[in-house]
């Protein structure tokens, strides 16, 4: 009895959750007085979260919706559906668009629609402007052009007074350090994994070290695609049922990280362990099962039915063609009667309508139609005569020429498989199990790509190998400070066993008897929003004489310094000045064959750009920071 209950407890159903439209909230009074409260927008590639930066119960995200938009081709802008306005994503999957390319905003048109949705549902009704400061998250090492376009959108289109940019991972790091009562400045290393990519972000003395951060292009979307491919190969009869939404549900609710991957796979070889741990996902039941065992008699009967249906279709087409020819013949005969009755004017008028020139041409068409009608009637009589014959030998005869392709190729060999005797016991087909998806080793194989991306075809390092590479760029003392606060955050870090796996990998990476500490975010998906709210409450915008506080960009700063300008703070990106060596062009009066001396022949130009990846790549001998 206990084993039966254990087996039944492993049968699950897909929730197939449908979203409901978000209500339009009213702006709380404390968000207006004495000064407008900032709006916190966690602009994630999977989900957008928005709310007010106020203490208490109001200081929670009011809007949580998928970062997608759906609009039919040629539809008006007002007909675009955003986030929770889309009840189910699967019917509109081919129409969905996002503002992101991986984790970087590139489609500003969709981003503007998302902002309209956020401001409208938060209750902002002011015409032509948003009078509240905005705190917005962005990708680590966000390209300058993307930040410029975002600042232009917020300041020019919405006329916001202040904007602050920060990284969601560092906001989560900031929030959890406050909750743990750690005194700033904070030092540690952040392992963040979202929907499109994962990041290794070192933080030293409260500042993000952009020169040594790394990105791994493996995260939740790659795991979902990998799981979908595995299940569709395993269950080819349920391709339509294995949708991306259901696969994401399997990842979120039924997957886990193995502390020792190879050892865990060996456990799955044991039948008792498999029966105990496998998750059976129940699909909608249908009595029709494709394929199956079909006897020779049933196969011949199906072929006979197909032939009869094809003969009926051909007979119906002959009748329709015969009826059309007869109607046209009657019309032409009526025109000929006009000539016989001597009504020449009506006769010539009818010839013009028929696009004919003479009575001889009319007679030629009449003769052709009479012959076609006669042949059509003979074919109908012939088909009625052979309709009752149902011998199997008829299946091998070709059909009438011009009526269609023969159903059975006469050169195709007959079935050579011997018919099974009736006394042989046929295996029973379990119809209930056919409508279940058995999720076994897929529960750990798909999340494992974060540590071993090679099964998906990605030629890059895993998360912990990348962490080892980043740590090797620091001194031993700095390494000890960083690993003393290893912080895990992001929606793709919520698998059970993630913290234990990172601790095991760090134990293998670090020297013997070295110390480290791994901490998981309290709410890996929401702590970025709460961290941005905490930062906005501690660092309010504004200042005397139009100046802005640290971390805030005012409209005056935007107009004077441009859209690429970034005011740094503890959770923001940083600017890195780099030197680009540019050759001096030759003067016109100098010969082209003359060579410039090696010294003094180049000018050093110092520019300020947003950090992307460590300056390890070179283009034509020029060191550059590339994204």
PDB file of N, CA and C in Angstrom, residues 65-155:
ATOM      1  N   UNK A  65       5.190  41.039 -14.759  1.00  0.00           N
ATOM      2  CA  UNK A  65       4.681  40.519 -16.029  1.00  0.00           C
ATOM      3  C   UNK A  65       5.852  40.140 -16.921  1.00  0.00           C
ATOM      4  N   UNK A  66       5.579  39.241 -17.877  1.00  0.00           N
ATOM      5  CA  UNK A  66       6.586  38.799 -18.820  1.00  0.00           C
ATOM      6  C   UNK A  66       6.984  39.949 -19.743  1.00  0.00           C
ATOM      7  N   UNK A  67       8.265  40.000 -20.062  1.00  0.00           N
ATOM      8  CA  UNK A  67       8.789  41.088 -20.901  1.00  0.00           C
ATOM      9  C   UNK A  67       8.607  40.739 -22.373  1.00  0.00           C
ATOM     10  N   UNK A  68       7.358  40.657 -22.811  1.00  0.00           N
ATOM     11  CA  UNK A  68       7.045  40.334 -24.197  1.00  0.00           C
ATOM     12  C   UNK A  68       5.880  41.207 -24.650  1.00  0.00           C
ATOM     13  N   UNK A  69       5.800  41.374 -25.960  1.00  0.00           N
ATOM     14  CA  UNK A  69       4.704  42.105 -26.581  1.00  0.00           C
ATOM     15  C   UNK A  69       4.221  41.297 -27.770  1.00  0.00           C
ATOM     16  N   UNK A  70       2.921  41.362 -28.049  1.00  0.00           N
ATOM     17  CA  UNK A  70       2.313  40.639 -29.171  1.00  0.00           C
ATOM     18  C   UNK A  70       1.454  41.611 -29.958  1.00  0.00           C
ATOM     19  N   UNK A  71       1.733  41.687 -31.254  1.00  0.00           N
ATOM     20  CA  UNK A  71       0.935  42.553 -32.128  1.00  0.00           C
ATOM     21  C   UNK A  71       0.871  41.911 -33.505  1.00  0.00           C
ATOM     22  N   UNK A  72      -0.346  41.818 -34.046  1.00  0.00           N
ATOM     23  CA  UNK A  72      -0.511  41.262 -35.380  1.00  0.00           C
ATOM     24  C   UNK A  72       0.109  42.183 -36.419  1.00  0.00           C
ATOM     25  N   UNK A  73       0.529  41.579 -37.508  1.00  0.00           N
ATOM     26  CA  UNK A  73       1.156  42.364 -38.566  1.00  0.00           C
ATOM     27  C   UNK A  73       0.136  43.334 -39.159  1.00  0.00           C
ATOM     28  N   UNK A  74       0.513  44.595 -39.207  1.00  0.00           N
ATOM     29  CA  UNK A  74      -0.368  45.626 -39.731  1.00  0.00           C
ATOM     30  C   UNK A  74      -1.337  46.195 -38.726  1.00  0.00           C
ATOM     31  N   UNK A  75      -1.346  45.681 -37.490  1.00  0.00           N
ATOM     32  CA  UNK A  75      -2.275  46.183 -36.475  1.00  0.00           C
ATOM     33  C   UNK A  75      -1.802  47.526 -35.931  1.00  0.00           C
ATOM     34  N   UNK A  76      -2.720  48.257 -35.349  1.00  0.00           N
ATOM     35  CA  UNK A  76      -2.388  49.564 -34.794  1.00  0.00           C
ATOM     36  C   UNK A  76      -1.582  49.401 -33.510  1.00  0.00           C
ATOM     37  N   UNK A  77      -0.882  50.481 -33.141  1.00  0.00           N
ATOM     38  CA  UNK A  77      -0.063  50.446 -31.935  1.00  0.00           C
ATOM     39  C   UNK A  77      -0.905  50.195 -30.699  1.00  0.00           C
ATOM     40  N   UNK A  78      -2.124  50.746 -30.682  1.00  0.00           N
ATOM     41  CA  UNK A  78      -2.983  50.581 -29.507  1.00  0.00           C
ATOM     42  C   UNK A  78      -3.459  49.144 -29.327  1.00  0.00           C
ATOM     43  N   UNK A  79      -3.342  48.302 -30.356  1.00  0.00           N
ATOM     44  CA  UNK A  79      -3.793  46.924 -30.260  1.00  0.00           C
ATOM     45  C   UNK A  79      -2.709  45.980 -29.762  1.00  0.00           C
ATOM     46  N   UNK A  80      -1.542  46.500 -29.409  1.00  0.00           N
ATOM     47  CA  UNK A  80      -0.450  45.664 -28.917  1.00  0.00           C
ATOM     48  C   UNK A  80      -0.768  45.163 -27.515  1.00  0.00           C
ATOM     49  N   UNK A  81      -0.535  43.879 -27.290  1.00  0.00           N
ATOM     50  CA  UNK A  81      -0.731  43.283 -25.963  1.00  0.00           C
ATOM     51  C   UNK A  81       0.619  43.157 -25.275  1.00  0.00           C
ATOM     52  N   UNK A  82       0.651  43.571 -24.013  1.00  0.00           N
ATOM     53  CA  UNK A  82       1.891  43.572 -23.236  1.00  0.00           C
ATOM     54  C   UNK A  82       1.707  42.686 -22.011  1.00  0.00           C
ATOM     55  N   UNK A  83       2.709  41.827 -21.746  1.00  0.00           N
ATOM     56  CA  UNK A  83       2.781  41.106 -20.480  1.00  0.00           C
ATOM     57  C   UNK A  83       1.537  40.320 -20.145  1.00  0.00           C
ATOM     58  N   UNK A  84       0.906  40.671 -19.033  1.00  0.00           N
ATOM     59  CA  UNK A  84      -0.244  39.927 -18.523  1.00  0.00           C
ATOM     60  C   UNK A  84      -1.513  40.148 -19.338  1.00  0.00           C
ATOM     61  N   UNK A  85      -1.487  41.069 -20.309  1.00  0.00           N
ATOM     62  CA  UNK A  85      -2.637  41.203 -21.209  1.00  0.00           C
ATOM     63  C   UNK A  85      -2.744  40.004 -22.147  1.00  0.00           C
ATOM     64  N   UNK A  86      -1.677  39.211 -22.249  1.00  0.00           N
ATOM     65  CA  UNK A  86      -1.678  38.012 -23.084  1.00  0.00           C
ATOM     66  C   UNK A  86      -2.052  36.834 -22.185  1.00  0.00           C
ATOM     67  N   UNK A  87      -3.254  36.266 -22.301  1.00  0.00           N
ATOM     68  CA  UNK A  87      -3.651  35.190 -21.373  1.00  0.00           C
ATOM     69  C   UNK A  87      -2.739  33.973 -21.456  1.00  0.00           C
ATOM     70  N   UNK A  88      -2.427  33.534 -22.669  1.00  0.00           N
ATOM     71  CA  UNK A  88      -1.576  32.364 -22.868  1.00  0.00           C
ATOM     72  C   UNK A  88      -0.577  32.681 -23.977  1.00  0.00           C
ATOM     73  N   UNK A  89       0.683  32.367 -23.729  1.00  0.00           N
ATOM     74  CA  UNK A  89       1.728  32.725 -24.687  1.00  0.00           C
ATOM     75  C   UNK A  89       1.775  31.782 -25.880  1.00  0.00           C
ATOM     76  N   UNK A  90       1.392  30.525 -25.710  1.00  0.00           N
ATOM     77  CA  UNK A  90       1.611  29.535 -26.760  1.00  0.00           C
ATOM     78  C   UNK A  90       0.843  29.819 -28.049  1.00  0.00           C
ATOM     79  N   UNK A  91      -0.454  30.208 -28.004  1.00  0.00           N
ATOM     80  CA  UNK A  91      -1.124  30.494 -29.281  1.00  0.00           C
ATOM     81  C   UNK A  91      -0.502  31.670 -30.035  1.00  0.00           C
ATOM     82  N   UNK A  92       0.161  32.575 -29.316  1.00  0.00           N
ATOM     83  CA  UNK A  92       0.756  33.755 -29.948  1.00  0.00           C
ATOM     84  C   UNK A  92       2.274  33.695 -29.944  1.00  0.00           C
ATOM     85  N   UNK A  93       2.848  32.486 -29.770  1.00  0.00           N
ATOM     86  CA  UNK A  93       4.304  32.380 -29.648  1.00  0.00           C
ATOM     87  C   UNK A  93       5.021  32.974 -30.856  1.00  0.00           C
ATOM     88  N   UNK A  94       4.442  32.799 -32.056  1.00  0.00           N
ATOM     89  CA  UNK A  94       5.106  33.277 -33.267  1.00  0.00           C
ATOM     90  C   UNK A  94       4.976  34.794 -33.422  1.00  0.00           C
ATOM     91  N   UNK A  95       4.100  35.421 -32.615  1.00  0.00           N
ATOM     92  CA  UNK A  95       3.934  36.875 -32.684  1.00  0.00           C
ATOM     93  C   UNK A  95       4.713  37.610 -31.592  1.00  0.00           C
ATOM     94  N   UNK A  96       5.264  36.885 -30.620  1.00  0.00           N
ATOM     95  CA  UNK A  96       5.881  37.529 -29.472  1.00  0.00           C
ATOM     96  C   UNK A  96       7.174  38.229 -29.866  1.00  0.00           C
ATOM     97  N   UNK A  97       7.354  39.414 -29.332  1.00  0.00           N
ATOM     98  CA  UNK A  97       8.582  40.176 -29.531  1.00  0.00           C
ATOM     99  C   UNK A  97       9.059  40.689 -28.182  1.00  0.00           C
ATOM    100  N   UNK A  98      10.362  40.845 -28.060  1.00  0.00           N
ATOM    101  CA  UNK A  98      10.955  41.343 -26.834  1.00  0.00           C
ATOM    102  C   UNK A  98      11.877  42.497 -27.168  1.00  0.00           C
ATOM    103  N   UNK A  99      12.107  43.341 -26.184  1.00  0.00           N
ATOM    104  CA  UNK A  99      13.018  44.470 -26.385  1.00  0.00           C
ATOM    105  C   UNK A  99      14.473  44.069 -26.234  1.00  0.00           C
ATOM    106  N   UNK A 100      14.734  42.794 -25.921  1.00  0.00           N
ATOM    107  CA  UNK A 100      16.087  42.363 -25.575  1.00  0.00           C
ATOM    108  C   UNK A 100      16.720  41.554 -26.704  1.00  0.00           C
ATOM    109  N   UNK A 101      18.017  41.718 -26.845  1.00  0.00           N
ATOM    110  CA  UNK A 101      18.870  40.798 -27.570  1.00  0.00           C
ATOM    111  C   UNK A 101      19.812  40.215 -26.521  1.00  0.00           C
ATOM    112  N   UNK A 102      19.576  38.966 -26.143  1.00  0.00           N
ATOM    113  CA  UNK A 102      20.155  38.398 -24.924  1.00  0.00           C
ATOM    114  C   UNK A 102      19.715  39.263 -23.743  1.00  0.00           C
ATOM    115  N   UNK A 103      20.649  39.934 -23.058  1.00  0.00           N
ATOM    116  CA  UNK A 103      20.234  40.733 -21.896  1.00  0.00           C
ATOM    117  C   UNK A 103      20.399  42.223 -22.129  1.00  0.00           C
ATOM    118  N   UNK A 104      20.544  42.650 -23.378  1.00  0.00           N
ATOM    119  CA  UNK A 104      20.763  44.060 -23.704  1.00  0.00           C
ATOM    120  C   UNK A 104      19.547  44.574 -24.467  1.00  0.00           C
ATOM    121  N   UNK A 105      19.046  45.740 -24.074  1.00  0.00           N
ATOM    122  CA  UNK A 105      17.885  46.344 -24.731  1.00  0.00           C
ATOM    123  C   UNK A 105      18.324  46.935 -26.071  1.00  0.00           C
ATOM    124  N   UNK A 106      17.702  46.463 -27.143  1.00  0.00           N
ATOM    125  CA  UNK A 106      18.018  46.962 -28.477  1.00  0.00           C
ATOM    126  C   UNK A 106      16.769  47.446 -29.218  1.00  0.00           C
ATOM    127  N   UNK A 107      15.592  46.961 -28.855  1.00  0.00           N
ATOM    128  CA  UNK A 107      14.356  47.351 -29.528  1.00  0.00           C
ATOM    129  C   UNK A 107      13.649  48.390 -28.668  1.00  0.00           C
ATOM    130  N   UNK A 108      13.903  49.666 -28.964  1.00  0.00           N
ATOM    131  CA  UNK A 108      13.334  50.738 -28.153  1.00  0.00           C
ATOM    132  C   UNK A 108      11.846  50.920 -28.386  1.00  0.00           C
ATOM    133  N   UNK A 109      11.331  50.462 -29.522  1.00  0.00           N
ATOM    134  CA  UNK A 109       9.888  50.573 -29.747  1.00  0.00           C
ATOM    135  C   UNK A 109       9.123  49.693 -28.764  1.00  0.00           C
ATOM    136  N   UNK A 110       9.579  48.446 -28.591  1.00  0.00           N
ATOM    137  CA  UNK A 110       8.931  47.571 -27.604  1.00  0.00           C
ATOM    138  C   UNK A 110       9.166  48.101 -26.193  1.00  0.00           C
ATOM    139  N   UNK A 111      10.362  48.639 -25.925  1.00  0.00           N
ATOM    140  CA  UNK A 111      10.643  49.179 -24.600  1.00  0.00           C
ATOM    141  C   UNK A 111       9.712  50.347 -24.277  1.00  0.00           C
ATOM    142  N   UNK A 112       9.418  51.168 -25.266  1.00  0.00           N
ATOM    143  CA  UNK A 112       8.481  52.269 -25.031  1.00  0.00           C
ATOM    144  C   UNK A 112       7.092  51.750 -24.706  1.00  0.00           C
ATOM    145  N   UNK A 113       6.663  50.683 -25.378  1.00  0.00           N
ATOM    146  CA  UNK A 113       5.358  50.089 -25.064  1.00  0.00           C
ATOM    147  C   UNK A 113       5.345  49.534 -23.645  1.00  0.00           C
ATOM    148  N   UNK A 114       6.462  48.952 -23.210  1.00  0.00           N
ATOM    149  CA  UNK A 114       6.548  48.440 -21.842  1.00  0.00           C
ATOM    150  C   UNK A 114       6.466  49.583 -20.838  1.00  0.00           C
ATOM    151  N   UNK A 115       7.165  50.684 -21.101  1.00  0.00           N
ATOM    152  CA  UNK A 115       7.081  51.845 -20.211  1.00  0.00           C
ATOM    153  C   UNK A 115       5.651  52.397 -20.161  1.00  0.00           C
ATOM    154  N   UNK A 116       5.000  52.472 -21.306  1.00  0.00           N
ATOM    155  CA  UNK A 116       3.606  52.938 -21.315  1.00  0.00           C
ATOM    156  C   UNK A 116       2.740  52.048 -20.427  1.00  0.00           C
ATOM    157  N   UNK A 117       2.945  50.744 -20.530  1.00  0.00           N
ATOM    158  CA  UNK A 117       2.171  49.796 -19.719  1.00  0.00           C
ATOM    159  C   UNK A 117       2.441  50.018 -18.236  1.00  0.00           C
ATOM    160  N   UNK A 118       3.715  50.195 -17.873  1.00  0.00           N
ATOM    161  CA  UNK A 118       4.075  50.360 -16.461  1.00  0.00           C
ATOM    162  C   UNK A 118       3.479  51.653 -15.907  1.00  0.00           C
ATOM    163  N   UNK A 119       3.709  52.762 -16.595  1.00  0.00           N
ATOM    164  CA  UNK A 119       3.244  54.050 -16.068  1.00  0.00           C
ATOM    165  C   UNK A 119       1.719  54.113 -16.016  1.00  0.00           C
ATOM    166  N   UNK A 120       1.052  53.534 -17.002  1.00  0.00           N
ATOM    167  CA  UNK A 120      -0.417  53.563 -17.013  1.00  0.00           C
ATOM    168  C   UNK A 120      -0.992  52.759 -15.860  1.00  0.00           C
ATOM    169  N   UNK A 121      -0.465  51.551 -15.631  1.00  0.00           N
ATOM    170  CA  UNK A 121      -1.028  50.687 -14.591  1.00  0.00           C
ATOM    171  C   UNK A 121      -0.592  51.107 -13.194  1.00  0.00           C
ATOM    172  N   UNK A 122       0.453  51.910 -13.078  1.00  0.00           N
ATOM    173  CA  UNK A 122       0.790  52.460 -11.763  1.00  0.00           C
ATOM    174  C   UNK A 122      -0.067  53.671 -11.412  1.00  0.00           C
ATOM    175  N   UNK A 123      -0.876  54.128 -12.354  1.00  0.00           N
ATOM    176  CA  UNK A 123      -1.815  55.208 -12.061  1.00  0.00           C
ATOM    177  C   UNK A 123      -1.319  56.590 -12.411  1.00  0.00           C
ATOM    178  N   UNK A 124      -0.272  56.719 -13.182  1.00  0.00           N
ATOM    179  CA  UNK A 124       0.246  58.038 -13.556  1.00  0.00           C
ATOM    180  C   UNK A 124      -0.608  58.578 -14.694  1.00  0.00           C
ATOM    181  N   UNK A 125      -1.268  59.695 -14.445  1.00  0.00           N
ATOM    182  CA  UNK A 125      -2.209  60.260 -15.415  1.00  0.00           C
ATOM    183  C   UNK A 125      -1.773  61.622 -15.934  1.00  0.00           C
ATOM    184  N   UNK A 126      -0.588  62.083 -15.568  1.00  0.00           N
ATOM    185  CA  UNK A 126      -0.137  63.399 -16.021  1.00  0.00           C
ATOM    186  C   UNK A 126       0.077  63.380 -17.530  1.00  0.00           C
ATOM    187  N   UNK A 127      -0.270  64.475 -18.180  1.00  0.00           N
ATOM    188  CA  UNK A 127      -0.181  64.568 -19.628  1.00  0.00           C
ATOM    189  C   UNK A 127       1.214  64.989 -20.049  1.00  0.00           C
ATOM    190  N   UNK A 128       1.828  64.213 -20.917  1.00  0.00           N
ATOM    191  CA  UNK A 128       3.072  64.620 -21.547  1.00  0.00           C
ATOM    192  C   UNK A 128       4.325  64.418 -20.729  1.00  0.00           C
ATOM    193  N   UNK A 129       4.218  64.018 -19.473  1.00  0.00           N
ATOM    194  CA  UNK A 129       5.424  63.866 -18.662  1.00  0.00           C
ATOM    195  C   UNK A 129       5.138  62.931 -17.494  1.00  0.00           C
ATOM    196  N   UNK A 130       6.224  62.370 -16.948  1.00  0.00           N
ATOM    197  CA  UNK A 130       6.188  61.570 -15.725  1.00  0.00           C
ATOM    198  C   UNK A 130       6.999  62.337 -14.689  1.00  0.00           C
ATOM    199  N   UNK A 131       6.344  62.789 -13.642  1.00  0.00           N
ATOM    200  CA  UNK A 131       6.986  63.672 -12.672  1.00  0.00           C
ATOM    201  C   UNK A 131       7.751  62.933 -11.589  1.00  0.00           C
ATOM    202  N   UNK A 132       7.882  61.630 -11.709  1.00  0.00           N
ATOM    203  CA  UNK A 132       8.564  60.828 -10.698  1.00  0.00           C
ATOM    204  C   UNK A 132       9.941  60.416 -11.213  1.00  0.00           C
ATOM    205  N   UNK A 133      10.970  60.418 -10.365  1.00  0.00           N
ATOM    206  CA  UNK A 133      12.269  59.855 -10.759  1.00  0.00           C
ATOM    207  C   UNK A 133      12.133  58.365 -11.044  1.00  0.00           C
ATOM    208  N   UNK A 134      13.037  57.853 -11.863  1.00  0.00           N
ATOM    209  CA  UNK A 134      12.983  56.458 -12.289  1.00  0.00           C
ATOM    210  C   UNK A 134      14.315  55.793 -11.984  1.00  0.00           C
ATOM    211  N   UNK A 135      14.248  54.651 -11.301  1.00  0.00           N
ATOM    212  CA  UNK A 135      15.415  53.792 -11.094  1.00  0.00           C
ATOM    213  C   UNK A 135      15.244  52.582 -12.006  1.00  0.00           C
ATOM    214  N   UNK A 136      16.198  52.366 -12.898  1.00  0.00           N
ATOM    215  CA  UNK A 136      16.079  51.339 -13.923  1.00  0.00           C
ATOM    216  C   UNK A 136      17.294  50.415 -13.879  1.00  0.00           C
ATOM    217  N   UNK A 137      17.052  49.128 -13.980  1.00  0.00           N
ATOM    218  CA  UNK A 137      18.162  48.171 -14.031  1.00  0.00           C
ATOM    219  C   UNK A 137      18.643  48.011 -15.471  1.00  0.00           C
ATOM    220  N   UNK A 138      19.916  47.680 -15.622  1.00  0.00           N
ATOM    221  CA  UNK A 138      20.499  47.450 -16.933  1.00  0.00           C
ATOM    222  C   UNK A 138      21.484  46.292 -16.837  1.00  0.00           C
ATOM    223  N   UNK A 139      21.975  45.845 -17.990  1.00  0.00           N
ATOM    224  CA  UNK A 139      22.881  44.704 -18.043  1.00  0.00           C
ATOM    225  C   UNK A 139      24.265  45.106 -17.555  1.00  0.00           C
ATOM    226  N   UNK A 140      25.025  44.169 -16.990  1.00  0.00           N
ATOM    227  CA  UNK A 140      26.422  44.473 -16.668  1.00  0.00           C
ATOM    228  C   UNK A 140      27.185  44.859 -17.935  1.00  0.00           C
ATOM    229  N   UNK A 141      27.984  45.935 -17.822  1.00  0.00           N
ATOM    230  CA  UNK A 141      28.771  46.422 -18.959  1.00  0.00           C
ATOM    231  C   UNK A 141      27.867  46.757 -20.134  1.00  0.00           C
ATOM    232  N   UNK A 142      26.787  47.461 -19.852  1.00  0.00           N
ATOM    233  CA  UNK A 142      25.825  47.832 -20.887  1.00  0.00           C
ATOM    234  C   UNK A 142      26.495  48.750 -21.908  1.00  0.00           C
ATOM    235  N   UNK A 143      26.341  48.494 -23.223  1.00  0.00           N
ATOM    236  CA  UNK A 143      26.962  49.361 -24.224  1.00  0.00           C
ATOM    237  C   UNK A 143      26.478  50.800 -24.115  1.00  0.00           C
ATOM    238  N   UNK A 144      27.363  51.731 -24.438  1.00  0.00           N
ATOM    239  CA  UNK A 144      27.025  53.147 -24.324  1.00  0.00           C
ATOM    240  C   UNK A 144      25.850  53.527 -25.208  1.00  0.00           C
ATOM    241  N   UNK A 145      25.791  52.951 -26.405  1.00  0.00           N
ATOM    242  CA  UNK A 145      24.710  53.317 -27.315  1.00  0.00           C
ATOM    243  C   UNK A 145      23.358  52.925 -26.733  1.00  0.00           C
ATOM    244  N   UNK A 146      23.282  51.758 -26.094  1.00  0.00           N
ATOM    245  CA  UNK A 146      22.014  51.325 -25.507  1.00  0.00           C
ATOM    246  C   UNK A 146      21.596  52.242 -24.364  1.00  0.00           C
ATOM    247  N   UNK A 147      22.573  52.660 -23.538  1.00  0.00           N
ATOM    248  CA  UNK A 147      22.231  53.585 -22.457  1.00  0.00           C
ATOM    249  C   UNK A 147      21.829  54.948 -23.014  1.00  0.00           C
ATOM    250  N   UNK A 148      22.483  55.382 -24.067  1.00  0.00           N
ATOM    251  CA  UNK A 148      22.133  56.660 -24.673  1.00  0.00           C
ATOM    252  C   UNK A 148      20.697  56.641 -25.194  1.00  0.00           C
ATOM    253  N   UNK A 149      20.303  55.558 -25.879  1.00  0.00           N
ATOM    254  CA  UNK A 149      18.949  55.470 -26.400  1.00  0.00           C
ATOM    255  C   UNK A 149      17.932  55.382 -25.275  1.00  0.00           C
ATOM    256  N   UNK A 150      18.275  54.702 -24.185  1.00  0.00           N
ATOM    257  CA  UNK A 150      17.352  54.614 -23.056  1.00  0.00           C
ATOM    258  C   UNK A 150      17.185  55.971 -22.385  1.00  0.00           C
ATOM    259  N   UNK A 151      18.284  56.697 -22.175  1.00  0.00           N
ATOM    260  CA  UNK A 151      18.185  58.032 -21.575  1.00  0.00           C
ATOM    261  C   UNK A 151      17.393  58.971 -22.479  1.00  0.00           C
ATOM    262  N   UNK A 152      17.615  58.871 -23.772  1.00  0.00           N
ATOM    263  CA  UNK A 152      16.867  59.715 -24.702  1.00  0.00           C
ATOM    264  C   UNK A 152      15.373  59.409 -24.628  1.00  0.00           C
ATOM    265  N   UNK A 153      15.027  58.131 -24.512  1.00  0.00           N
ATOM    266  CA  UNK A 153      13.616  57.755 -24.417  1.00  0.00           C
ATOM    267  C   UNK A 153      12.989  58.307 -23.142  1.00  0.00           C
ATOM    268  N   UNK A 154      13.674  58.178 -22.006  1.00  0.00           N
ATOM    269  CA  UNK A 154      13.092  58.611 -20.733  1.00  0.00           C
ATOM    270  C   UNK A 154      13.027  60.123 -20.619  1.00  0.00           C
ATOM    271  N   UNK A 155      14.077  60.816 -21.048  1.00  0.00           N
ATOM    272  CA  UNK A 155      14.096  62.271 -20.890  1.00  0.00           C
ATOM    273  C   UNK A 155      13.307  62.989 -21.974  1.00  0.00           C
TER     274      UNK A 155
END
